[in-house]
């Protein structure tokens, strides 16, 4: 049975259950997924305060003031930041005030310092050179945020600004979904650790570093395991260790029908289940989705491009949901095809494309085969060409952009 991408995605998503919640300090909350509604504990501003450095006064006193008709007020004292006013402003008086300081009783406006002059003969008095309207330069209690206002609803990733708002309204701990730990396994007896000398017939292993970065972009914590040789025994023991230690497992290689492909046999011999293992896309047909010890397992094909395409299209949204995010959609941008794209095949084709500054889309490399890392490294994203069809040069098409760090 070969599923469409949409069918496969739906089957995966219904099986992904957001992880339980944990309580963390607001200092660590940036980018975390809120699990219970985050609300403002207090109103902001906390009290009426001044928007300017200047003098708190009664607006009625200075209605007729101007440069040629300065109005003299007696200054009763000052309210520096972090103190509360002890004295009351009455007609004919004022109090020196600073930005953010609480308004004193009796005053209904603040004249800014620039619109005043010192009285040289009476240092305790000032001259007001410009009128102010009632409530001018006053910030009112609760005008920004009312106590109880929703800052972030469950299932949403917290922004730095929501974190700041939560802190300003008195929150110092919050409830978030636990971040998924994702085990990463690479299978293949031909694989050599980078930094070692290549063995005969060996290649450098590059999928773990690739998948590690992709896992981080899905908001999860990667745990990288040693290279797994192509044997049932080695595959079973690595899978079972990863299932013990992680919330989900991503493997690379060993999912085709070759004599040395052990992912599916290992899942079965560990008593896990295989939900599906073929999708009608190119590259990426042999993606396996199943579970081991009740942990979701995503078996990516070994070719790096197939691994990247299947991870991006299917595994990324699934991991995002595991991490508690309520809604997910890929990011697209529109581009103009600079060349014709053809797909004579019977699977939807995903091509690596480069998006230039002028908005034109070209293939990021002539070699679009599933092992070709060169055209992957030069790409901005993917354009899908439906089966048995062509997209004309000059047409406008959506480009799926590679995910960025959340
Ligand atoms: P497989 O899916 O195991 O048949 O692998 C398909 C192709 O991808 C083979 O040419 C492998 O050598 C290559 N390959 C598999 N795993 C990796 C890896 N972790 N890093 C680099 N290449 C790989
Ligand atoms: Mg292999």
Coordinates of C-alpha atoms in Angstrom, one line a residue, residues 87-337:
X87 CA 2.4 65.0 49.9
X88 CA -0.7 66.2 48.1
X89 CA -0.6 68.7 45.2
X90 CA -2.9 71.7 45.8
X91 CA -3.7 74.7 43.7
X92 CA -0.7 76.8 43.1
X93 CA 1.8 74.0 43.9
X94 CA 3.6 71.2 42.0
X95 CA 5.9 68.3 42.7
X96 CA 9.0 67.3 40.7
X97 CA 8.3 63.9 39.1
X98 CA 10.2 61.5 36.9
X99 CA 9.2 59.1 34.1
X100 CA 7.4 56.1 35.6
X101 CA 7.0 57.6 39.1
X102 CA 3.6 57.4 40.7
X103 CA 1.3 60.4 40.4
X104 CA 0.7 62.3 43.6
X105 CA -2.8 62.8 44.9
X106 CA -4.3 66.1 43.8
X107 CA -2.4 66.4 40.6
X108 CA -4.1 65.7 37.3
X109 CA -1.3 66.4 34.7
X110 CA 2.4 66.6 34.2
X111 CA 4.2 69.5 32.5
X112 CA 7.4 68.4 30.9
X113 CA 10.6 69.9 32.2
X114 CA 11.4 71.5 28.9
X115 CA 8.3 73.7 29.2
X116 CA 9.4 75.1 32.6
X117 CA 12.0 77.5 33.9
X118 CA 13.7 77.8 37.3
X119 CA 12.8 80.8 39.4
X120 CA 16.2 82.4 40.2
X121 CA 15.0 84.4 43.1
X122 CA 12.9 81.6 44.6
X123 CA 14.6 78.3 44.1
X124 CA 11.6 76.4 45.6
X125 CA 9.4 77.7 42.7
X126 CA 9.2 77.1 39.0
X127 CA 7.6 78.9 36.1
X128 CA 5.3 77.0 33.7
X129 CA 5.7 78.3 30.1
X130 CA 3.1 76.2 28.3
X131 CA -0.4 75.0 29.3
X132 CA -1.2 71.3 29.8
X133 CA -4.5 69.6 29.3
X134 CA -6.0 67.6 32.2
X135 CA -4.4 64.1 32.2
X136 CA -1.6 65.2 29.8
X137 CA 1.5 63.1 30.3
X138 CA -0.3 60.7 32.7
X139 CA -0.3 57.0 32.2
X140 CA -3.3 55.4 33.8
X141 CA -3.4 52.3 35.9
X142 CA -4.3 49.2 33.7
X143 CA -4.3 51.2 30.4
X144 CA -1.7 48.8 29.0
X145 CA -2.9 45.4 30.4
X146 CA -5.7 44.6 32.8
X147 CA -5.2 42.0 35.5
X148 CA -6.4 38.6 34.2
X149 CA -5.7 39.3 30.5
X150 CA -4.6 36.3 28.5
X151 CA -0.9 36.6 27.6
X152 CA -0.5 33.2 25.8
X153 CA -3.0 30.4 25.3
X154 CA -2.0 26.7 25.6
X155 CA -0.3 25.2 22.6
X156 CA 1.5 28.4 21.5
X157 CA 5.2 29.0 21.5
X158 CA 6.1 31.9 23.8
X159 CA 7.8 34.9 22.2
X160 CA 10.4 37.0 24.1
X161 CA 7.8 39.8 24.3
X162 CA 5.2 37.5 25.9
X163 CA 7.9 36.4 28.4
X164 CA 8.6 40.1 29.2
X165 CA 4.9 40.8 29.7
X166 CA 4.5 37.7 31.9
X167 CA 7.5 38.9 34.0
X168 CA 6.2 42.5 34.2
X169 CA 2.8 41.2 35.5
X170 CA 4.4 39.2 38.3
X171 CA 4.8 35.7 36.8
X172 CA 8.1 34.0 37.7
X173 CA 7.2 30.4 36.9
X174 CA 5.0 28.9 34.1
X175 CA 3.7 25.6 32.8
X176 CA 5.0 24.3 29.5
X177 CA 5.1 21.0 27.6
X178 CA 8.2 19.0 28.2
X179 CA 10.6 19.3 25.2
X180 CA 10.7 16.0 23.3
X181 CA 14.0 14.1 23.5
X182 CA 14.6 12.6 20.0
X183 CA 17.0 9.8 19.6
X184 CA 19.0 9.8 16.3
X185 CA 20.4 6.6 14.8
X186 CA 22.3 6.1 11.6
X187 CA 22.4 2.5 10.2
X188 CA 25.0 1.3 7.6
X189 CA 28.1 -0.8 7.8
X190 CA 29.7 1.5 5.2
X191 CA 29.4 4.5 7.5
X192 CA 32.7 5.9 9.0
X193 CA 32.8 8.5 11.8
X194 CA 34.0 11.9 10.4
X195 CA 37.6 12.5 11.6
X196 CA 38.6 8.9 11.1
X197 CA 40.3 7.4 8.0
X198 CA 37.8 6.1 5.4
X199 CA 37.7 2.3 5.3
X200 CA 37.6 0.4 2.0
X201 CA 34.1 1.0 0.6
X202 CA 33.4 3.4 3.4
X203 CA 31.8 6.8 3.3
X204 CA 31.6 9.5 5.9
X205 CA 28.5 9.5 8.0
X206 CA 26.6 12.7 7.6
X207 CA 22.9 12.1 8.4
X208 CA 23.2 12.3 12.1
X209 CA 24.5 15.8 12.0
X210 CA 21.9 16.7 9.4
X211 CA 19.0 15.2 11.4
X212 CA 20.3 16.7 14.6
X213 CA 19.9 20.2 13.1
X214 CA 16.5 19.4 11.7
X215 CA 15.4 18.0 15.1
X216 CA 16.4 21.3 16.8
X217 CA 14.4 23.2 14.2
X218 CA 11.3 21.2 15.2
X219 CA 11.9 22.5 18.8
X220 CA 13.2 19.2 20.2
X221 CA 16.4 18.1 21.9
X222 CA 18.4 15.6 19.9
X223 CA 20.3 12.6 21.4
X224 CA 22.8 11.2 19.0
X225 CA 23.6 7.4 19.2
X226 CA 26.6 5.6 17.7
X227 CA 26.6 4.3 14.1
X228 CA 24.6 1.0 13.8
X229 CA 26.0 -1.8 11.7
X230 CA 23.7 -3.6 9.3
X231 CA 22.6 -6.5 11.4
X232 CA 19.4 -7.4 13.1
X233 CA 21.0 -7.7 16.5
X234 CA 22.8 -4.3 16.4
X235 CA 19.7 -2.6 15.1
X236 CA 17.5 -4.2 17.8
X237 CA 19.8 -3.2 20.6
X238 CA 20.2 0.4 19.5
X239 CA 16.5 0.8 18.9
X240 CA 15.6 -0.5 22.2
X241 CA 18.1 1.6 24.1
X242 CA 16.9 4.7 22.2
X243 CA 13.3 3.8 23.0
X244 CA 14.1 3.5 26.7
X245 CA 15.9 6.9 26.8
X246 CA 13.9 9.1 24.3
X247 CA 10.4 10.3 23.5
X248 CA 10.7 9.5 19.8
X249 CA 13.3 8.0 17.5
X250 CA 14.5 9.0 14.1
X251 CA 16.6 6.5 12.1
X252 CA 18.4 6.8 8.8
X253 CA 18.9 4.0 6.3
X254 CA 17.9 0.4 6.3
X255 CA 14.3 0.9 5.3
X256 CA 14.2 -0.4 1.8
X257 CA 13.8 -4.0 0.7
X258 CA 17.5 -4.9 0.5
X259 CA 19.1 -7.8 2.3
X260 CA 20.8 -5.4 4.6
X261 CA 17.8 -3.3 5.6
X262 CA 17.0 -4.1 9.2
X263 CA 14.8 -1.3 10.5
X264 CA 11.5 -3.1 9.7
X265 CA 12.6 -6.5 10.9
X266 CA 14.0 -4.9 14.1
X267 CA 10.7 -3.1 14.9
X268 CA 8.9 -6.4 14.5
X269 CA 11.3 -8.4 16.5
X270 CA 11.1 -5.8 19.4
X271 CA 7.3 -6.3 19.3
X272 CA 6.6 -2.8 17.9
X273 CA 4.3 -2.0 15.0
X274 CA 4.7 -0.6 11.5
X275 CA 2.0 1.8 10.5
X276 CA 3.1 2.4 7.0
X277 CA 6.4 2.4 5.0
X278 CA 5.7 3.8 1.6
X279 CA 4.6 7.2 0.4
X280 CA 3.9 8.4 -3.1
X281 CA 6.6 11.1 -3.2
X282 CA 10.0 11.4 -4.8
X283 CA 12.5 11.4 -3.2
X284 CA 11.4 9.7 0.0
X285 CA 9.2 6.8 -1.0
X286 CA 10.4 4.3 1.7
X287 CA 9.6 6.3 4.9
X288 CA 8.7 4.0 7.8
X289 CA 6.4 5.2 10.5
X290 CA 5.8 2.9 13.5
X291 CA 6.6 2.5 17.1
X292 CA 8.9 0.6 19.5
X293 CA 8.0 0.3 23.2
X294 CA 5.2 2.7 22.5
X295 CA 7.6 5.5 21.3
X296 CA 7.0 6.8 17.8
X297 CA 9.7 5.8 15.3
X298 CA 10.4 7.6 12.0
X299 CA 12.6 5.5 9.7
X300 CA 14.1 7.9 7.1
X301 CA 15.7 6.6 3.9
X302 CA 19.5 6.7 4.0
X303 CA 20.0 9.0 1.0
X304 CA 20.5 12.5 2.6
X305 CA 18.1 14.3 0.3
X306 CA 15.3 11.6 0.8
X307 CA 16.0 11.9 4.6
X308 CA 15.7 15.7 4.4
X309 CA 12.6 15.8 2.3
X310 CA 10.7 13.2 4.4
X311 CA 11.8 14.8 7.6
X312 CA 10.7 18.2 6.5
X313 CA 7.3 17.2 5.1
X314 CA 6.3 14.6 7.7
X315 CA 8.5 14.2 10.7
X316 CA 8.9 18.0 11.5
X317 CA 5.1 18.5 11.9
X318 CA 4.8 15.3 13.9
X319 CA 7.6 16.4 16.3
X320 CA 6.1 19.9 16.6
X321 CA 2.8 18.3 17.8
X322 CA 4.6 15.9 20.2
X323 CA 6.2 19.1 21.7
X324 CA 2.7 20.4 22.3
X325 CA 2.3 23.0 19.6
X326 CA -1.4 23.3 18.6
X327 CA -1.2 24.3 15.0
X328 CA 1.6 23.9 12.5
X329 CA 2.0 25.0 8.9
X330 CA 5.0 25.1 6.7
X331 CA 6.3 28.4 5.5
X332 CA 5.9 29.1 1.8
X333 CA 6.9 32.0 -0.4
X334 CA 5.8 32.6 -4.0
X335 CA 8.4 32.6 -6.8
X336 CA 8.6 32.8 -10.6
X337 CA 9.8 29.7 -12.3

